[in-house]
Short mmCIF file of C-alpha atoms in Angstrom, two decimals:
data_model
loop_
_atom_site.label_atom_id
_atom_site.label_comp_id
_atom_site.label_asym_id
_atom_site.label_seq_id
_atom_site.Cartn_x
_atom_site.Cartn_y
_atom_site.Cartn_z
CA MET A 4 170.25 140.65 105.68
CA ARG A 5 167.54 141.94 108.00
CA LYS A 6 164.97 141.98 105.19
CA GLY A 7 165.90 138.43 104.21
CA PHE A 8 165.61 137.26 107.81
CA MET A 9 162.17 138.89 108.15
CA ALA A 10 161.00 137.25 104.92
CA VAL A 11 162.13 133.82 106.09
CA THR A 12 160.46 134.42 109.45
CA ALA A 13 157.21 135.39 107.73
CA VAL A 14 157.31 132.26 105.58
CA VAL A 15 157.96 130.08 108.62
CA VAL A 16 155.14 131.71 110.59
CA LEU A 17 152.67 131.47 107.72
CA GLY A 18 153.70 127.92 106.91
CA GLY A 19 153.44 126.89 110.53
CA GLY A 20 150.05 128.55 110.80
CA TYR A 21 148.89 126.78 107.67
CA LEU A 22 150.04 123.38 108.95
CA ALA A 23 148.47 124.07 112.33
CA ALA A 24 145.17 124.95 110.61
CA GLN A 25 145.38 121.76 108.57
CA ALA A 26 146.04 119.71 111.69
CA TYR A 27 143.12 121.38 113.50
CA SER A 28 140.78 120.78 110.53
CA SER A 29 141.74 117.10 110.43
CA GLU A 30 141.37 116.72 114.20
CA ARG A 31 138.02 118.56 114.25
CA PHE A 32 136.68 116.29 111.49
CA ASP A 33 137.75 113.19 113.40
CA GLU A 34 136.18 114.46 116.63
CA GLU A 35 132.87 115.35 114.96
CA LEU A 36 132.68 112.00 113.17
CA THR A 37 133.50 110.10 116.37
CA ARG A 38 130.87 112.08 118.32
CA SER A 39 128.20 111.56 115.67
CA LEU A 40 128.82 107.83 115.39
CA LYS A 41 128.81 107.47 119.18
CA SER A 42 125.44 109.22 119.33
CA LEU A 43 123.99 107.00 116.60
CA ASN A 44 125.42 103.91 118.28
CA GLU A 45 123.20 104.51 121.31
CA SER A 46 120.25 103.20 119.30
CA ASP A 47 118.88 99.73 120.07
CA ASP A 48 118.43 99.11 116.35
CA VAL A 49 121.95 99.15 114.91
CA THR A 50 125.65 98.84 115.72
CA ILE A 51 127.93 101.34 113.98
CA GLU A 52 131.69 100.81 113.66
CA ARG A 53 134.47 102.74 111.95
CA GLN A 54 137.05 100.46 110.35
CA GLN A 55 140.28 100.71 108.32
CA THR A 56 140.85 104.27 109.51
CA GLU A 57 143.76 106.28 108.09
CA GLN A 58 143.91 109.75 109.66
CA GLY A 59 146.15 112.42 108.11
CA TRP A 60 146.55 116.18 108.06
CA PHE A 61 145.56 116.52 104.40
CA THR A 62 143.56 113.35 103.68
CA SER A 63 141.78 110.67 105.68
CA ARG A 64 140.19 107.37 104.74
CA GLY A 65 138.01 104.81 106.41
CA GLU A 66 134.84 102.77 106.31
CA ILE A 67 131.66 102.98 108.36
CA VAL A 68 129.83 99.67 108.87
CA VAL A 69 126.19 99.58 110.03
CA THR A 70 124.86 96.25 111.36
CA PRO A 71 121.27 95.72 112.60
CA ARG A 72 120.64 94.41 116.12
CA PRO A 73 119.76 91.58 116.20
CA ASP A 74 121.49 90.43 113.02
CA GLU A 75 119.02 90.40 110.10
CA GLY A 76 121.40 89.16 107.43
CA TRP A 77 122.53 92.49 105.99
CA ARG A 78 125.12 95.19 106.62
CA LEU A 79 125.71 98.65 105.19
CA HIS A 80 129.25 99.59 104.18
CA LEU A 81 130.16 103.24 103.61
CA PRO A 82 133.80 103.59 102.56
CA TYR A 83 134.86 107.24 102.49
CA SER A 84 137.78 109.49 101.61
CA ALA A 85 138.19 112.97 103.11
CA ARG A 86 140.21 115.96 101.91
CA HIS A 87 140.98 118.46 104.66
CA GLY A 88 141.25 122.15 103.87
CA ILE A 89 141.92 125.01 106.25
CA THR A 90 138.24 125.92 106.59
CA ASN A 91 136.44 122.74 105.54
CA THR A 92 136.62 119.02 104.86
CA ARG A 93 135.18 117.40 101.74
CA LEU A 94 134.14 113.76 101.76
CA SER A 95 132.99 111.30 99.13
CA GLY A 96 132.29 107.60 98.85
CA GLU A 97 129.85 104.86 97.93
CA LEU A 98 127.12 102.96 99.75
CA GLU A 99 127.08 99.18 99.55
CA MET A 100 124.84 96.63 101.23
CA ALA A 101 126.21 93.17 102.04
CA LEU A 102 123.69 90.33 102.21
CA GLY A 103 123.88 86.99 104.00
CA SER A 104 126.76 85.27 105.70
CA ASP A 105 128.86 85.34 102.51
CA ASP A 106 128.59 89.17 102.23
CA GLU A 107 127.01 89.11 98.76
CA ALA A 108 127.01 92.71 97.46
CA LEU A 109 123.52 94.01 96.61
CA PHE A 110 124.65 96.51 93.96
CA ALA A 111 127.28 94.28 92.37
CA ASP A 112 126.10 90.68 92.75
CA LYS A 113 122.28 90.96 93.04
CA LEU A 114 121.42 94.13 91.10
CA GLU A 115 122.94 95.18 87.81
CA ALA A 116 123.41 98.72 89.10
CA ALA A 117 126.14 101.06 90.22
CA PRO A 118 126.32 101.60 94.00
CA PRO A 119 124.82 104.89 95.22
CA ARG A 120 127.43 107.67 95.35
CA TRP A 121 127.56 110.34 98.04
CA HIS A 122 129.53 113.47 98.82
CA ALA A 123 129.55 115.91 101.73
CA GLU A 124 131.27 119.02 103.05
CA LEU A 125 131.92 120.00 106.68
CA GLU A 126 132.81 123.55 107.75
CA THR A 127 135.62 123.33 110.31
CA LEU A 128 134.72 126.26 112.58
CA SER A 129 130.92 126.47 112.43
CA GLY A 130 130.22 122.75 112.20
CA GLU A 131 127.80 123.35 109.33
CA PHE A 132 127.53 120.52 106.81
CA THR A 133 125.92 119.53 103.54
CA GLY A 134 125.65 116.10 101.96
CA ARG A 135 123.97 114.41 99.02
CA LEU A 136 123.35 110.76 98.10
CA GLU A 137 122.69 109.96 94.43
CA LEU A 138 120.75 106.85 93.34
CA ALA A 139 121.49 105.63 89.81
CA THR A 140 119.01 104.68 87.08
CA PHE A 141 118.98 100.96 86.36
CA GLU A 142 116.91 97.94 85.34
CA SER A 143 117.65 94.54 86.83
CA GLN A 144 116.12 91.07 87.14
CA ILE A 145 116.10 89.05 90.35
CA ASP A 146 114.62 85.55 90.33
CA GLY A 147 112.19 86.40 87.52
CA THR A 148 111.22 89.79 88.94
CA THR A 149 112.14 92.93 87.00
CA LEU A 150 112.98 96.08 88.94
CA ALA A 151 113.24 99.32 86.93
CA MET A 152 114.49 102.37 88.85
CA ASN A 153 114.78 105.91 87.52
CA GLY A 154 117.15 107.23 90.17
CA GLY A 155 116.75 109.67 93.00
CA PHE A 156 118.59 111.63 95.65
CA LEU A 157 118.75 112.48 99.36
CA THR A 158 120.26 115.68 100.77
CA LEU A 159 121.27 116.47 104.34
CA GLU A 160 122.28 119.92 105.54
CA GLY A 161 122.50 122.01 108.68
CA LYS A 162 124.59 122.12 111.81
CA PRO A 163 124.63 120.26 115.14
CA GLY A 164 121.17 120.58 116.63
CA ASP A 165 119.52 121.87 113.43
CA VAL A 166 119.32 119.40 110.55
CA ARG A 167 117.25 119.32 107.33
CA LEU A 168 116.69 116.23 105.19
CA SER A 169 115.04 116.21 101.78
CA GLY A 170 114.86 113.75 98.94
CA GLU A 171 113.11 112.41 95.91
CA ILE A 172 112.76 108.93 94.43
CA ALA A 173 111.82 108.99 90.74
CA PRO A 174 108.96 106.73 89.54
CA PHE A 175 109.84 103.02 89.47
CA ASN A 176 108.08 99.73 88.81
CA ILE A 177 108.32 96.07 89.77
CA ARG A 178 107.02 93.38 87.40
CA GLU A 179 106.63 89.63 87.73
CA HIS A 180 104.69 87.64 85.11
CA GLN A 181 101.19 89.22 84.94
CA GLU A 182 101.59 91.26 88.12
CA SER A 183 103.03 94.76 88.40
CA LEU A 184 103.50 97.49 90.97
CA GLU A 185 103.99 101.02 89.64
CA VAL A 186 105.17 103.57 92.18
CA GLY A 187 105.02 107.26 91.31
CA ARG A 188 107.37 110.00 92.41
CA LEU A 189 108.09 109.94 96.15
CA THR A 190 109.25 113.12 97.88
CA LEU A 191 110.15 113.64 101.52
CA SER A 192 111.45 116.35 103.81
CA SER A 193 112.27 116.67 107.49
CA HIS A 194 113.55 119.39 109.81
CA TYR A 195 114.95 118.42 113.22
CA ARG A 196 116.04 120.85 115.94
CA GLN A 197 117.20 120.44 119.53
CA ASP A 198 118.85 122.49 122.25
CA ASP A 199 122.43 121.92 123.37
CA ALA A 200 121.41 119.41 126.04
CA ALA A 201 118.94 117.61 123.73
CA ALA A 202 116.31 118.17 126.43
CA GLU A 203 113.98 120.13 124.15
CA ARG A 204 113.50 119.29 120.49
CA ALA A 205 111.13 119.60 117.57
CA GLN A 206 110.68 117.87 114.24
CA GLN A 207 108.51 118.51 111.18
CA ALA A 208 108.29 115.92 108.42
CA SER A 209 106.34 115.33 105.23
CA VAL A 210 106.07 112.49 102.72
CA THR A 211 104.19 112.62 99.41
CA LEU A 212 103.56 109.72 97.04
CA GLU A 213 102.41 110.86 93.61
CA SER A 214 100.69 107.59 92.70
CA LEU A 215 100.58 103.87 93.36
CA LYS A 216 99.09 101.23 91.05
CA LEU A 217 98.83 97.49 91.68
CA ALA A 218 97.76 95.22 88.83
CA ARG A 219 97.29 91.48 89.32
CA ASP A 220 96.17 88.82 86.87
CA ASN A 221 92.38 88.27 87.03
CA ASN A 222 92.03 90.80 89.86
CA PRO A 223 90.81 94.41 89.86
CA THR A 224 93.49 97.06 89.39
CA VAL A 225 93.85 99.23 92.50
CA ALA A 226 95.31 102.75 92.25
CA LEU A 227 95.98 105.59 94.69
CA ASP A 228 96.60 109.21 93.70
CA ALA A 229 98.34 111.90 95.77
CA LEU A 230 98.83 110.14 99.10
CA SER A 231 100.59 112.42 101.60
CA TYR A 232 101.41 112.78 105.28
CA GLN A 233 102.60 115.81 107.23
CA GLY A 234 103.51 115.49 110.88
CA ASP A 235 105.19 117.39 113.67
CA LEU A 236 106.56 116.61 117.13
CA SER A 237 107.58 119.05 119.83
CA LEU A 238 109.12 118.24 123.21
CA GLY A 239 109.18 121.47 125.18
CA ALA A 240 109.70 122.46 128.78
CA GLU A 241 106.20 121.41 129.89
CA GLU A 242 104.73 118.93 127.43
CA LEU A 243 105.20 116.65 124.44
CA GLN A 244 102.92 117.44 121.52
CA LEU A 245 102.54 115.62 118.25
CA GLY A 246 100.15 115.71 115.35
CA GLY A 247 99.69 114.93 111.71
CA THR A 248 97.55 115.12 108.59
CA LEU A 249 97.04 112.20 106.21
CA LYS A 250 95.46 112.92 102.80
CA LEU A 251 94.32 110.77 99.90
CA ASP A 252 93.23 112.58 96.76
CA GLU A 253 91.60 109.54 95.19
CA ALA A 254 91.47 105.75 95.36
CA ARG A 255 90.30 103.89 92.25
CA VAL A 256 89.35 100.33 91.34
CA ASP A 257 89.58 99.51 87.63
CA ASP A 258 89.59 103.24 86.83
CA GLN A 259 86.37 103.78 88.80
CA SER A 260 86.64 106.36 91.60
CA LEU A 261 86.22 104.69 94.99
CA LEU A 262 86.87 107.33 97.66
CA SER A 263 88.96 110.26 98.90
CA GLY A 264 89.59 111.49 102.40
CA GLU A 265 91.64 113.28 105.01
CA LEU A 266 92.58 112.66 108.65
CA ALA A 267 94.00 115.38 110.92
CA PHE A 268 94.80 114.73 114.59
CA SER A 269 96.92 115.91 117.50
CA LEU A 270 98.03 114.51 120.85
CA SER A 271 98.95 116.92 123.64
CA ARG A 272 99.47 117.30 127.40
CA ILE A 273 102.00 114.49 127.74
CA ASN A 274 104.27 115.39 130.65
CA ALA A 275 107.66 116.47 129.24
CA ASP A 276 109.72 115.67 132.33
CA ALA A 277 108.23 112.17 132.35
CA VAL A 278 109.23 111.72 128.70
CA ARG A 279 112.83 112.68 129.47
CA ALA A 280 112.90 110.42 132.55
CA LEU A 281 111.55 107.51 130.49
CA GLU A 282 114.21 108.07 127.81
CA THR A 283 116.94 108.03 130.46
CA ALA A 284 115.53 104.86 132.01
CA ILE A 285 115.39 103.10 128.64
CA ASP A 286 118.99 104.13 127.90
CA THR A 287 120.07 102.72 131.27
CA GLU A 288 118.25 99.45 130.61
CA THR A 289 119.79 99.19 127.15
CA GLU A 290 123.31 99.74 128.43
CA ALA A 291 122.85 97.16 131.19
CA GLY A 292 121.15 94.40 129.21
CA LYS A 293 120.04 93.04 125.86
CA PRO A 294 118.20 95.00 123.14
CA VAL A 295 114.40 94.94 123.46
CA ASP A 296 114.03 92.84 120.30
CA ALA A 297 116.17 90.10 121.85
CA LEU A 298 114.12 89.74 125.07
CA ASP A 299 111.88 86.72 125.65
CA GLU A 300 108.36 87.11 127.07
CA THR A 301 109.46 86.82 130.72
CA GLU A 302 112.30 89.32 130.28
CA LEU A 303 109.98 91.75 128.45
CA GLU A 304 107.41 91.59 131.25
CA ALA A 305 110.14 92.28 133.80
CA LEU A 306 111.36 95.26 131.78
CA ILE A 307 107.84 96.73 131.54
CA GLU A 308 107.44 96.29 135.29
CA ARG A 309 110.66 98.25 135.91
CA LEU A 310 109.59 100.99 133.50
CA GLU A 311 105.98 101.13 134.71
CA PRO A 312 106.41 104.17 137.04
CA HIS A 313 107.90 106.17 134.16
CA LEU A 314 105.18 105.06 131.73
CA LEU A 315 102.40 106.01 134.15
CA ALA A 316 104.05 109.38 134.81
CA LEU A 317 103.41 110.26 131.15
CA LEU A 318 99.72 110.51 132.07
CA ASP A 319 100.12 113.05 134.90
CA ASP A 320 98.85 116.02 132.88
CA SER A 321 95.79 114.19 131.45
CA PRO A 322 96.73 113.61 127.79
CA GLN A 323 94.24 114.73 125.17
CA LEU A 324 93.68 113.29 121.71
CA THR A 325 92.04 115.76 119.34
CA LEU A 326 90.48 114.53 116.12
CA LYS A 327 90.45 117.74 114.13
CA HIS A 328 88.60 116.04 111.33
CA LEU A 329 88.15 112.74 109.56
CA THR A 330 86.47 113.18 106.19
CA VAL A 331 85.56 110.52 103.64
CA GLN A 332 83.83 111.13 100.30
CA SER A 333 82.70 108.38 97.92
CA ASP A 334 80.18 108.63 95.09
CA MET A 335 80.42 104.87 94.57
CA LEU A 336 79.48 104.16 98.21
CA ASN A 337 77.20 107.22 98.52
CA VAL A 338 79.22 108.51 101.47
CA ASP A 339 80.10 112.08 102.46
CA THR A 340 80.94 111.99 106.15
CA ARG A 341 82.86 114.10 108.70
CA LEU A 342 83.87 113.24 112.26
CA SER A 343 85.58 115.54 114.80
CA GLY A 344 86.03 115.79 118.55
CA GLU A 345 88.39 115.08 121.43
CA LEU A 346 89.13 112.39 124.00
CA THR A 347 90.85 113.02 127.35
CA PHE A 348 92.41 110.59 129.80
CA ASP A 349 92.15 111.67 133.45
CA GLY A 350 95.71 111.40 134.77
CA GLU A 351 95.06 112.37 138.40
CA ASP A 352 96.81 109.87 140.69
CA ALA A 353 97.86 107.88 137.62
CA GLU A 354 100.51 106.14 139.70
CA ARG A 355 97.69 104.13 141.31
CA LEU A 356 97.05 102.40 137.99
CA SER A 357 98.90 99.32 136.79
CA LEU A 358 99.90 97.86 133.43
CA GLU A 359 99.55 94.32 134.77
CA ARG A 360 96.57 92.09 133.98
CA LEU A 361 95.16 94.42 131.32
CA ASP A 362 93.48 91.39 129.77
CA GLN A 363 91.19 91.17 132.83
CA ARG A 364 87.86 93.04 132.78
CA LYS A 365 88.28 94.55 136.27
CA GLN A 366 91.57 96.16 135.26
CA GLN A 367 90.13 97.31 131.94
CA LEU A 368 87.28 99.07 133.74
CA ARG A 369 89.73 100.96 135.99
CA TRP A 370 91.36 102.40 132.88
CA ALA A 371 88.14 102.97 130.91
CA GLN A 372 86.58 105.03 133.72
CA ARG A 373 89.22 107.69 133.16
CA PHE A 374 88.17 108.43 129.57
CA ASN A 375 86.05 111.50 128.85
CA GLY A 376 85.27 113.08 125.49
CA GLN A 377 82.82 114.28 122.92
CA PHE A 378 82.58 113.85 119.15
CA GLU A 379 80.35 115.16 116.39
CA TRP A 380 79.60 112.93 113.38
CA GLN A 381 77.88 114.46 110.37
CA GLY A 382 76.79 112.63 107.23
CA VAL A 383 76.65 109.27 108.98
CA PRO A 384 76.65 106.36 106.48
CA PRO A 385 73.30 104.51 106.35
CA MET A 386 74.98 101.21 107.32
CA ALA A 387 76.28 102.75 110.56
CA LEU A 388 72.81 104.10 111.38
CA MET A 389 71.30 100.66 110.85
CA GLN A 390 73.85 99.04 113.16
CA LEU A 391 73.10 101.65 115.84
CA GLY A 392 69.35 101.17 115.43
CA LEU A 393 68.79 104.80 114.42
CA PRO A 394 66.46 106.17 111.71
CA ARG A 395 68.08 106.60 108.30
CA THR A 396 66.97 110.24 108.37
CA THR A 397 69.40 110.98 111.24
CA GLU A 398 71.79 113.67 109.97
CA ARG A 399 74.10 114.09 112.96
CA LEU A 400 75.37 112.10 115.92
CA ASP A 401 76.53 113.70 119.16
CA ILE A 402 78.78 111.20 120.88
CA LEU A 403 79.52 111.78 124.58
CA ILE A 404 81.88 109.75 126.77
CA GLU A 405 81.69 110.30 130.53
CA SER A 406 83.89 108.20 132.81
CA GLY A 407 84.14 105.54 130.13
CA GLN A 408 80.39 105.41 129.50
CA PRO A 409 79.47 106.39 125.90
CA SER A 410 76.15 107.73 124.69
CA ILE A 411 74.85 108.79 121.28
CA ASN A 412 72.25 111.54 121.01
CA GLY A 413 71.51 111.06 124.70
CA ARG A 414 71.02 107.28 124.42
CA PRO A 415 73.48 105.19 126.55
CA LEU A 416 75.59 102.56 124.83
CA PRO A 417 77.51 99.59 126.30
CA PRO A 418 80.72 100.59 128.16
CA LEU A 419 83.96 101.00 126.20
CA PHE A 420 85.29 97.78 127.77
#
């Protein structure tokens, strides 16, 4: 009898523990989804709602609806189903876009294509998650235009405060009569991190387009090869820094090489506390009034006036723009040029400045006098030398800016404004 009683007790305890774990997993999923949607809903750009919710211990269902603000005639619908396990929750669903006031479905009524499918998994205890969106291959005609897609995917993984996004869109083309646009493989990646209070954060992102070709009847064919951008942003304890590199392997016109080039830059010494204060002020304004896009000219001017102290505070640490290099090579144009240097804005007593009447010369001069910098330009194109009145044999330009007054090779030029 005692052994039987102990066995029943063990079953009850284990069963109760299992049900409790299931209930916790379901509740944790609901809390995380609610928190995430609330965070996304703070944006001025969209409204996010959860509809038709059915919450259970073992399964849950619902639909997430994304609507732009102001209304732009489309809405995203993401119906989902969730299966709750003891340690994780698995989700799956489709993505559909509704167009116009009659909610015409993009992937059912406009395009002859299956809606994108997605699936995800959320770890109950750690909060780690993975997700993937699959784009189908299809060919469809819309009002005489043919769109041929070869599929693609997006993946999202990480945990709260540390998220990675990556994806790839296979080559596709758009054709209409004698015109065509051929887009090569597009790849992207992003890594976003922030601390628990979201006060400090960093993001690295990259986008690469394999090729782009535009052909139009009776016009030259224009093509780009290997166009890419890599950028990073860091908001730390003291300053906001950002930078990026834009590269173009080759641009062609009717199969003739036109040019290639690269731009690398950075912006630093933007006061971090001022950035956080400005974000808080914008959030307060958004909660109290209309979205920025819905403001008329008078309302927008009033908003800028209220935010002006926060905007000017961004300049306290004298921001610096560094042009690491700008290079352009072109055999067709006989150009091989390189420009580098830095420009600094003097932020001392920046609160004495004003954003009003910037169209007036007196106000422009007050701002221009705070610019200082120096640049070096090698391989200057002959056309630029002619416009500057310099000999075509000039190989290098030393550009100096002192209190808004530029000079080239020691010769003063007209003021910046």
